[in-house]
mmCIF file of C-alpha atoms and ligand atoms in Angstrom:
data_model
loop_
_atom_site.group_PDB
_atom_site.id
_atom_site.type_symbol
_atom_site.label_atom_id
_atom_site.label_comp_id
_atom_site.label_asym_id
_atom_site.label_seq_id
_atom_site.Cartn_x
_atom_site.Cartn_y
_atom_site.Cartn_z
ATOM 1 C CA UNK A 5 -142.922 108.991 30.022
ATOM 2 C CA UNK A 6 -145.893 107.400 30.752
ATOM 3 C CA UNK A 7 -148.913 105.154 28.850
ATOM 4 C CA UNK A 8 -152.307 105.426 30.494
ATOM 5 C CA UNK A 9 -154.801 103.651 29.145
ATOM 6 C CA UNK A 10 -157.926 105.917 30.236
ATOM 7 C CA UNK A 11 -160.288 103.342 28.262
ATOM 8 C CA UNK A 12 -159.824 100.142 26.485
ATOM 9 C CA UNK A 13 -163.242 98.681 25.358
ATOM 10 C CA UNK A 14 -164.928 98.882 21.667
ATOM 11 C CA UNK A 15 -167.464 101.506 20.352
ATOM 12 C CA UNK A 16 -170.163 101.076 23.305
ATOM 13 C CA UNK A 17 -168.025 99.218 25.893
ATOM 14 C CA UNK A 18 -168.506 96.604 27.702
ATOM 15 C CA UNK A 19 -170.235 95.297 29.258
ATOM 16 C CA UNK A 20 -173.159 96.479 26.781
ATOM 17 C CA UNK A 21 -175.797 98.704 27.883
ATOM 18 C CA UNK A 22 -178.699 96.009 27.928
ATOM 19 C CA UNK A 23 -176.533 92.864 27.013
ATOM 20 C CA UNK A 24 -176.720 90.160 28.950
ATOM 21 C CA UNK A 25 -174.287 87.797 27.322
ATOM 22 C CA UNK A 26 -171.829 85.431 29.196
ATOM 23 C CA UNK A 27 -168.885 88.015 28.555
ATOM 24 C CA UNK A 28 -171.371 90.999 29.651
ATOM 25 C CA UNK A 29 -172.488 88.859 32.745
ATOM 26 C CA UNK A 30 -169.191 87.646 33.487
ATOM 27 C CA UNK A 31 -167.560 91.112 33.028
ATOM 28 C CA UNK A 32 -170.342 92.684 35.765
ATOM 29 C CA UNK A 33 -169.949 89.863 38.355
ATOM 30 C CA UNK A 34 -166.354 90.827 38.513
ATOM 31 C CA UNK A 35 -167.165 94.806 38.278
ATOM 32 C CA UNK A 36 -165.065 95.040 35.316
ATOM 33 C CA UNK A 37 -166.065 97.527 32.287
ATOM 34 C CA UNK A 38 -164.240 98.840 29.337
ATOM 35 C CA UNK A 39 -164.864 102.074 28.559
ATOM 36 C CA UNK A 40 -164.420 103.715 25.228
ATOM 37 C CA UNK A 41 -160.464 103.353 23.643
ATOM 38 C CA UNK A 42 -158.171 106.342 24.559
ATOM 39 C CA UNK A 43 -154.859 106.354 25.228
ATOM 40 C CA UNK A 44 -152.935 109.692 27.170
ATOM 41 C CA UNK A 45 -149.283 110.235 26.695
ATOM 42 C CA UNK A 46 -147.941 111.753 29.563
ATOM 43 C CA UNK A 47 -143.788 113.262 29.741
ATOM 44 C CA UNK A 48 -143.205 116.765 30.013
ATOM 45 C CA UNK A 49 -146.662 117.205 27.754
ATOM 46 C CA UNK A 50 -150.086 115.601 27.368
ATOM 47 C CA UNK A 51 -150.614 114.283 24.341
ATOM 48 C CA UNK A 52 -154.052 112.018 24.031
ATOM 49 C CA UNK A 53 -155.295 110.288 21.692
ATOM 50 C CA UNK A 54 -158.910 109.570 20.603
ATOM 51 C CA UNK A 55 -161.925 111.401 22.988
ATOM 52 C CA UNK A 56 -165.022 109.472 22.750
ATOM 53 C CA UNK A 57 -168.275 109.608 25.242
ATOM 54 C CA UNK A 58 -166.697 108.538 28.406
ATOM 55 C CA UNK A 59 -163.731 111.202 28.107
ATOM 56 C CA UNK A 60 -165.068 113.767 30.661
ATOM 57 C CA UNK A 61 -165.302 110.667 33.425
ATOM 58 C CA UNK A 62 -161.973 108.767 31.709
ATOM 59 C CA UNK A 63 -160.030 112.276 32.281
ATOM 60 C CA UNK A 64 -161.685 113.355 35.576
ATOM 61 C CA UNK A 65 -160.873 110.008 37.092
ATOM 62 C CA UNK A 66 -157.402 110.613 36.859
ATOM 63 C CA UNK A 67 -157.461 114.339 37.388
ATOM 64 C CA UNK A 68 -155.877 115.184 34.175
ATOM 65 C CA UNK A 69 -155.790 119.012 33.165
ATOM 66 C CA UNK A 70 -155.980 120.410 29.538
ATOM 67 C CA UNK A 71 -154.240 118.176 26.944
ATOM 68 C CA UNK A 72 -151.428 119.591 24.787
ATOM 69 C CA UNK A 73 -152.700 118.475 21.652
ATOM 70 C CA UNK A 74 -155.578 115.408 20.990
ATOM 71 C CA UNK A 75 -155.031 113.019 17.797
ATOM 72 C CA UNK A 76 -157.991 112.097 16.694
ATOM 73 C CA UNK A 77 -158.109 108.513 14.493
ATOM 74 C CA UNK A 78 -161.418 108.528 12.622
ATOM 75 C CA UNK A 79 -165.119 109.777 12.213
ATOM 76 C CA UNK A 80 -166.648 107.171 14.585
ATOM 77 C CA UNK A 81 -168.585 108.663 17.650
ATOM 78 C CA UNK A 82 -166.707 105.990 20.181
ATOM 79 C CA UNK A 83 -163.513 107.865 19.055
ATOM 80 C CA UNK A 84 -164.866 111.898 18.815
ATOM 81 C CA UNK A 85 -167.911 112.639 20.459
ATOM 82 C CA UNK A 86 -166.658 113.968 23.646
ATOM 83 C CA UNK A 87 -164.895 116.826 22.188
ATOM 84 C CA UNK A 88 -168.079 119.379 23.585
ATOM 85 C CA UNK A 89 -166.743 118.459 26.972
ATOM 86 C CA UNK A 90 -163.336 120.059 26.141
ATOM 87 C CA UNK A 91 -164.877 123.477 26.661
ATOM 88 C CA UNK A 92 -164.986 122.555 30.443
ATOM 89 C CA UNK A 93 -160.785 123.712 30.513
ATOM 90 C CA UNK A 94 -161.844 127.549 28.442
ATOM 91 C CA UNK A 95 -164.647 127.602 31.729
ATOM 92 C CA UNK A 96 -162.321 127.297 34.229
ATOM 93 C CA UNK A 97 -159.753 130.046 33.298
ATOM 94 C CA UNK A 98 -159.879 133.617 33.549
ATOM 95 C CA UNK A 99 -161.906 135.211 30.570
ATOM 96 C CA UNK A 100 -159.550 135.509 27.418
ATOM 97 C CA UNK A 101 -156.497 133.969 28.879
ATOM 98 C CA UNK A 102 -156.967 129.983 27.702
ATOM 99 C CA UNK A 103 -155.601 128.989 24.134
ATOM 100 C CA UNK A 104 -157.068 126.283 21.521
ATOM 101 C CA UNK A 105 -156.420 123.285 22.040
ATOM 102 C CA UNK A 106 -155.117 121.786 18.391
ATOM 103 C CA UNK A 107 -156.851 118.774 17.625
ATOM 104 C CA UNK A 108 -155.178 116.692 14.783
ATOM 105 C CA UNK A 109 -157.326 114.830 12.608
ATOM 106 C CA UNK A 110 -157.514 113.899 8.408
ATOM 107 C CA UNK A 111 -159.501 116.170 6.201
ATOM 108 C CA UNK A 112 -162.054 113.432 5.280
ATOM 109 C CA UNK A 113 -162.108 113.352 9.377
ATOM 110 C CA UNK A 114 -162.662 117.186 10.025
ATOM 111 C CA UNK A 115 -165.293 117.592 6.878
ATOM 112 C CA UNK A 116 -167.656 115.137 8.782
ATOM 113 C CA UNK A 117 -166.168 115.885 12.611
ATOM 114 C CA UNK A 118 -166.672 119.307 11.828
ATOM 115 C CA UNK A 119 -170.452 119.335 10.463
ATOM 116 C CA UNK A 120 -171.116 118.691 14.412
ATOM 117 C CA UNK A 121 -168.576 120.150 16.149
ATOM 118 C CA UNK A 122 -167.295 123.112 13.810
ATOM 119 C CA UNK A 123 -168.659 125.514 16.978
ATOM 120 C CA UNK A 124 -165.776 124.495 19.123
ATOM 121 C CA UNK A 125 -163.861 126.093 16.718
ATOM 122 C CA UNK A 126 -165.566 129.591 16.582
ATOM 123 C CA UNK A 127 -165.379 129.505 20.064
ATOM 124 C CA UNK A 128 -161.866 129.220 20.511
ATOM 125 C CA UNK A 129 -162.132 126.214 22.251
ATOM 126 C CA UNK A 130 -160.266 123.578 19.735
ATOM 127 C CA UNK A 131 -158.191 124.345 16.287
ATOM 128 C CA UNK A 132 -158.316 121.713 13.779
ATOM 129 C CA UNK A 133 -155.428 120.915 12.505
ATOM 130 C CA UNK A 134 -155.322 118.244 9.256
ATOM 131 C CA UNK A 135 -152.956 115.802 9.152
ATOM 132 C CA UNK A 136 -151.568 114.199 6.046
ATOM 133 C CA UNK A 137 -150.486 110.312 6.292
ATOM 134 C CA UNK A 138 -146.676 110.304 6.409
ATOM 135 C CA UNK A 139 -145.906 113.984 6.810
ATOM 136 C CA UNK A 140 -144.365 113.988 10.148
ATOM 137 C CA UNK A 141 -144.965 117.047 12.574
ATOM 138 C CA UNK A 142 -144.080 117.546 16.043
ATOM 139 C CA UNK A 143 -145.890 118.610 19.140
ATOM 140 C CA UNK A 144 -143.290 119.614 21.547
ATOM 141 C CA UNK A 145 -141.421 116.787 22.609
ATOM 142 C CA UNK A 146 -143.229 114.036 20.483
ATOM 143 C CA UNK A 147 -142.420 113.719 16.528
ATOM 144 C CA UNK A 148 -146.025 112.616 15.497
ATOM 145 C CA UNK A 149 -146.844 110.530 11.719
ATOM 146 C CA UNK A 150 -150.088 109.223 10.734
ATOM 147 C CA UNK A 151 -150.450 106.678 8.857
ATOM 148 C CA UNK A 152 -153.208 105.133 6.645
ATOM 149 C CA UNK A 153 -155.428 102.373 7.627
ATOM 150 C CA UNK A 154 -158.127 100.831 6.067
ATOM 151 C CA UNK A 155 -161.447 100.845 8.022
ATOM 152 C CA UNK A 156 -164.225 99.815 5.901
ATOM 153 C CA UNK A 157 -166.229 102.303 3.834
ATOM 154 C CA UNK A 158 -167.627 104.395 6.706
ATOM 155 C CA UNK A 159 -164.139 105.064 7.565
ATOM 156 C CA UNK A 160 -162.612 106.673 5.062
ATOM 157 C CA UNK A 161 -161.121 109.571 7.406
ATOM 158 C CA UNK A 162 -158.962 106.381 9.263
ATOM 159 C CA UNK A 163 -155.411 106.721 10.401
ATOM 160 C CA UNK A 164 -153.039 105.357 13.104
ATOM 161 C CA UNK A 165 -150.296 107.633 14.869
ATOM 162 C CA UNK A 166 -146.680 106.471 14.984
ATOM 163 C CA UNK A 167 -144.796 108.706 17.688
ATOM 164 C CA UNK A 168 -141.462 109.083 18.307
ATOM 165 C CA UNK A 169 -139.893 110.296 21.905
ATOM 166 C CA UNK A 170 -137.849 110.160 24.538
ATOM 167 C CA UNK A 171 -138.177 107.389 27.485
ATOM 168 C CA UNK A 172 -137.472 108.303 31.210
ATOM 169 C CA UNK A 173 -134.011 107.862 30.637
ATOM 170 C CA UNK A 174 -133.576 109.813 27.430
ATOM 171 C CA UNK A 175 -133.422 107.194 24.850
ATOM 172 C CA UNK A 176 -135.379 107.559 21.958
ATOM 173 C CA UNK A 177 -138.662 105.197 21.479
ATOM 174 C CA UNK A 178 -141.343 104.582 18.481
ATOM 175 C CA UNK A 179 -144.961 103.928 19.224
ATOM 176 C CA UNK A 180 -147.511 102.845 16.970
ATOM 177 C CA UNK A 181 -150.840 103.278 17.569
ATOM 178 C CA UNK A 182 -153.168 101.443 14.937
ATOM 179 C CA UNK A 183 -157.198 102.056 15.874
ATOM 180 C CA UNK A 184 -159.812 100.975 14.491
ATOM 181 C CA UNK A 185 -158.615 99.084 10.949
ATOM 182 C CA UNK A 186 -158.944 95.499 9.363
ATOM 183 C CA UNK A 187 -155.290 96.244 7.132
ATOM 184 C CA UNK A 188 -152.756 98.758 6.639
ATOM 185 C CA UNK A 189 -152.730 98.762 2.676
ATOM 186 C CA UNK A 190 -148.836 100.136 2.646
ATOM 187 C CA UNK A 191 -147.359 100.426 5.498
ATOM 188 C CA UNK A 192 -144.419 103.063 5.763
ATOM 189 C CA UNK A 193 -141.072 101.837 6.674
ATOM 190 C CA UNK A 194 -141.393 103.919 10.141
ATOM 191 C CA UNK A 195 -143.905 101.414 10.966
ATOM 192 C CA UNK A 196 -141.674 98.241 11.350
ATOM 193 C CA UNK A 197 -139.772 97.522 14.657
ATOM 194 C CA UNK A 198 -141.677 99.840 16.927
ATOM 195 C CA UNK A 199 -140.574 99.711 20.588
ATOM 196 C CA UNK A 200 -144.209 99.476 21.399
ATOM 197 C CA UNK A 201 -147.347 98.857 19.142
ATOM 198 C CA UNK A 202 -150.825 99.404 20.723
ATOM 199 C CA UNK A 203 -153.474 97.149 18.124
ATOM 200 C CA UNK A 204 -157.065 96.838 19.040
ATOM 201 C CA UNK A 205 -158.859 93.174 19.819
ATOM 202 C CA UNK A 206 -162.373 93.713 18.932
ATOM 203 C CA UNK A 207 -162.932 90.027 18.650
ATOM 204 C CA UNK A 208 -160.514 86.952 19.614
ATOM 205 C CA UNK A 209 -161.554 84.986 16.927
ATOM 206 C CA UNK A 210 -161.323 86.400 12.969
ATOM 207 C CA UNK A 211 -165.031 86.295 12.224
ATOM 208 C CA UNK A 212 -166.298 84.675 9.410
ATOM 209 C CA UNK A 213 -167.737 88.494 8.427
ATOM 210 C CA UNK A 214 -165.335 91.743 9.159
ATOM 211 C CA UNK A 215 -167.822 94.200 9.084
ATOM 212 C CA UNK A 216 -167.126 97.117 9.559
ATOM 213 C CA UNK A 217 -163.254 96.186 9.632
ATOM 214 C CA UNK A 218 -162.143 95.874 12.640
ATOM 215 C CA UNK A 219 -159.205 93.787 13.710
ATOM 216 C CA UNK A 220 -159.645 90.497 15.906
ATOM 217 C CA UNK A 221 -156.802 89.426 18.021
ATOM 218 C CA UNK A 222 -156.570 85.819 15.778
ATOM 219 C CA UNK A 223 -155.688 88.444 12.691
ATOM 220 C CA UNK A 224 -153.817 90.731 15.287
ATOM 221 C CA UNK A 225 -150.770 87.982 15.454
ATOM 222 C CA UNK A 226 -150.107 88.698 11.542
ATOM 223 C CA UNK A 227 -149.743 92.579 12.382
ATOM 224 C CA UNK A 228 -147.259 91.480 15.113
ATOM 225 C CA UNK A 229 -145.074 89.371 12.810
ATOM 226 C CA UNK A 230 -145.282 91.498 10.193
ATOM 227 C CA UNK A 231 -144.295 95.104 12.796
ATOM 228 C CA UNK A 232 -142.274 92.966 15.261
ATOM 229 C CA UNK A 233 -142.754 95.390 18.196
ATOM 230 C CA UNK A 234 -139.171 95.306 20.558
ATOM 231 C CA UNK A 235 -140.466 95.891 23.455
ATOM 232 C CA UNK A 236 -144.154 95.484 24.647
ATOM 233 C CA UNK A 237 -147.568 95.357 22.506
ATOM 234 C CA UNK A 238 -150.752 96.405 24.283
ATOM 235 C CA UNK A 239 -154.610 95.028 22.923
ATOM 236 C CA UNK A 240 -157.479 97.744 23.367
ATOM 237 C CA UNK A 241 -161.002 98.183 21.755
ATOM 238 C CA UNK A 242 -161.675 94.943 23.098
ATOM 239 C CA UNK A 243 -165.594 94.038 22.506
ATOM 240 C CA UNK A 244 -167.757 91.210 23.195
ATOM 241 C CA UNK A 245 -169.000 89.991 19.955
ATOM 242 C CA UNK A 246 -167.579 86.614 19.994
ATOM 243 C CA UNK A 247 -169.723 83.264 20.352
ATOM 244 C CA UNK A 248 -169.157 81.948 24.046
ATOM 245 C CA UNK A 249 -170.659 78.290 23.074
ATOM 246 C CA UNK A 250 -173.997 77.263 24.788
ATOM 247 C CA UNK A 251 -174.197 81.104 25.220
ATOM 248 C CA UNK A 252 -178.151 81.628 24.346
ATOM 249 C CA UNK A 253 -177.381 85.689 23.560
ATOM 250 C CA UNK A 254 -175.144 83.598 20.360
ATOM 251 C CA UNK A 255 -178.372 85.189 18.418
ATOM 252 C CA UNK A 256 -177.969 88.658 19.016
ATOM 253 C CA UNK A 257 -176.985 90.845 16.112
ATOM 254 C CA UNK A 258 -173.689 91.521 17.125
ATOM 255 C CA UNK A 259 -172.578 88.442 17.798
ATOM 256 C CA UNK A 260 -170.080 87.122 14.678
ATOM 257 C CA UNK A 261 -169.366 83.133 14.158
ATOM 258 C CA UNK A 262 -165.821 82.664 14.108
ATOM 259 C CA UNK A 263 -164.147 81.902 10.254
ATOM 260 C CA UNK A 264 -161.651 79.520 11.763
ATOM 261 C CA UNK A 265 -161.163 80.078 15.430
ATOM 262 C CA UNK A 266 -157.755 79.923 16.914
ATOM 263 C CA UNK A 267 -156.668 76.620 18.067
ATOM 264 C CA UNK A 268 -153.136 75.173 19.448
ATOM 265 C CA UNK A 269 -150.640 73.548 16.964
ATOM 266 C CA UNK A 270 -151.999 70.070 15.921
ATOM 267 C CA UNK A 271 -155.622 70.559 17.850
ATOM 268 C CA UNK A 272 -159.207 70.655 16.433
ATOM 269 C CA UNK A 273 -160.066 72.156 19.698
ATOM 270 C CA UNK A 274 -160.045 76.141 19.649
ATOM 271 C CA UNK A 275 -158.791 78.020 22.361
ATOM 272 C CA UNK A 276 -161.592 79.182 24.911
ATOM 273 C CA UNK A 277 -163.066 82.773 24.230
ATOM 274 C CA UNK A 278 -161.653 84.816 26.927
ATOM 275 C CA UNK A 279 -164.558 86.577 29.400
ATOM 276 C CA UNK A 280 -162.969 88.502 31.236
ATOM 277 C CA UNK A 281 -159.249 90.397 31.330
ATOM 278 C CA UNK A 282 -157.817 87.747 33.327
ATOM 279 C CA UNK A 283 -158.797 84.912 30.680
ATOM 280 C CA UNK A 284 -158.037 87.428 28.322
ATOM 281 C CA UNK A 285 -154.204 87.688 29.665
ATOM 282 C CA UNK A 286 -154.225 83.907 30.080
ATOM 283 C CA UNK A 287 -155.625 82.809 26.831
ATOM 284 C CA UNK A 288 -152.337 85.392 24.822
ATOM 285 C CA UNK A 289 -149.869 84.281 26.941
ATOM 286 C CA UNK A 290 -150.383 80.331 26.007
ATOM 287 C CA UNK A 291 -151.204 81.549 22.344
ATOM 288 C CA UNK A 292 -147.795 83.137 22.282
ATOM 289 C CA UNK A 293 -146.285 80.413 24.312
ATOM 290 C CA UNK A 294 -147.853 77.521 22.020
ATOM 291 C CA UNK A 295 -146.606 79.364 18.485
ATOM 292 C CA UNK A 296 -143.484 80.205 19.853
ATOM 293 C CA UNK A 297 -144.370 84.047 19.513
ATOM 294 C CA UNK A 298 -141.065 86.118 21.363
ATOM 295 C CA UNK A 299 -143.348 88.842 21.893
ATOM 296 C CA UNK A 300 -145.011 90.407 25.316
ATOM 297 C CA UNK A 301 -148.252 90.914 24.988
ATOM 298 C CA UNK A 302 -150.173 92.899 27.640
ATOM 299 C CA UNK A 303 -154.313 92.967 26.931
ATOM 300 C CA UNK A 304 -154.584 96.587 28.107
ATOM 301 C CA UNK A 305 -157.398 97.327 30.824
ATOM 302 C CA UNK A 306 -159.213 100.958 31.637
ATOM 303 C CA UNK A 307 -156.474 102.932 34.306
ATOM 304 C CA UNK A 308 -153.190 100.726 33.322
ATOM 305 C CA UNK A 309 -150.668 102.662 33.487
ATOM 306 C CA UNK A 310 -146.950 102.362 32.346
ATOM 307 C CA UNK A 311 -143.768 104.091 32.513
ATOM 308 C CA UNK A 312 -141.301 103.692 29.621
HETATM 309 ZN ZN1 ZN H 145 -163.983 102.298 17.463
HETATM 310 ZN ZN1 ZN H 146 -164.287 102.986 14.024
#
């Protein structure tokens, strides 16, 4: 059973198309980029999750065929707008011999999803299937729930995707995969004690304004105490909308003061914002260290790949 994290940056990547901040500059010196979140399960199926602009190049890159089945978390274009390139796999098989693939998504999702790409549907291409949080359903060898999650106002359609399967040596495993969310109002008993939770960064620090509610890695350590994950916990959706101080791109829209920025026990001085992934892997591990956190925490990066 394997994790590959096809993309693992927020909804335009990063670096930014025209940014020029430290973390943007920093991130292209090294020739690192984060493409758009999605995740691919791979065992005896392909199960993947989100498909947003870069899917064509995030699949292609890894010369991955048709998917079994795509969960889809929410109405927003970094996590959907690649489904047109899905009708590549009807293209390349004989006329009248490929089947739909079934694309799982809420009903608040499909009624927007669906305005744009209802076509897809008509042309045999994808079947949408609604999901209902907490009704469990299975896709061959993976027993799939969604769950609710609470994603600001233009994200009504949100949910995460716990999965249960079998490892590579048979033994059953739970993964949650949370999105794009700032809270999970109630969160179902299947939730707690995952083997492995996947929980987006999009900042470091909690910014003093969560709009649109997204989850910053400082907020991110409640989620883990409050889930314990057993095993491993991966960060995606990572953006670049934290201050780097002295930074003069500090101005730019995006960029969010911090509410109360993380700092070590007994310090006025916050940790520094991580850059790049290798600050970014630094900067958790003496977080966890410092707080006494017994959890591994592995900030995810575009073509990581893990067998479990
Ligand atoms: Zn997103
Ligand atoms: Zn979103």
């Amino acid at each position: 059973m394997i994790l590959l994290f096809l993309g693992t940056g927020g909804a335009w990547g990063v670096p930014e198309l025209g940014c020029d901040c430290r973390i943007c500059q920093e991130m292209r010196l090294r020739e690192e980029r984060r493409g758009r979140t999605a995740l691919l399960l791979q065992s005896g199926s392909t199960l993947l999750i989100d498909c947003g602009p870069d899917i064509s190049v995030q699949l292609s890159r890894h010369n991955i065929g048709r998917p079994d089945a795509v969960l889809v978390t929410h109405e927003h274009g970094d996590h959907y707008i690649g489904m047109d390139e899905f009708l590549a796999f009807q293209r390349i098989r004989p006329r009248g011999e490929f089947s739909a693939i079934p694309f799982f998504m809420t009903g608040p999702a499909w009624e927007l999803i669906g305005r744009q790409f209802g076509y897809l549907e008509k042309l045999g291409v994808i079947r949408a299937q609604p999901v209902v949080p907490e009704e469990k359903f299975r896709v061959n060898e993976f027993e799939i729930m969604a769950f609710k999650t609470a994603h600001g106002s233009f994200g009504q359609g949100s949910v995460g995707y716990m999965i249960r399967t079998l490892d590579k040596d048979g033994k059953e495993v739970r993964i949650v995969y949370t999105s794009d969310f700032s809270d999970i109002p109630e969160p179902p008993p299947d939730l707690s004690s995952p083997d492995y939770l996947i929980v987006q960064s999009y900042w470091f620090n909690e910014p003093a304004q969560n709009t649109p509610g997204h989850m910053s890695f400082q907020r991110a350590l409640d989620f883990l105490q409050l889930l314990k994950p057993r095993k491993e916990t991966f960060l995606v959706h990572i953006g670049d909308c934290d201050l780097i101080p002295g930074d003069p791109a500090n101005g730019m829209a995006k960029k969010r003061d911090p509410l109360d920025p993380l700092k070590p026990p007994g310090s006025k001085v916050p940790y520094p914002v991580p850059r790049h992934q290798e600050e970014w892997q630094r900067v958790v591990n003496r977080i966890l260290e410092d707080y006494r956190l017994p959890y591994k925490c592995t900030v995810a990066y575009d073509g990581l790949s893990v067998e479990i």
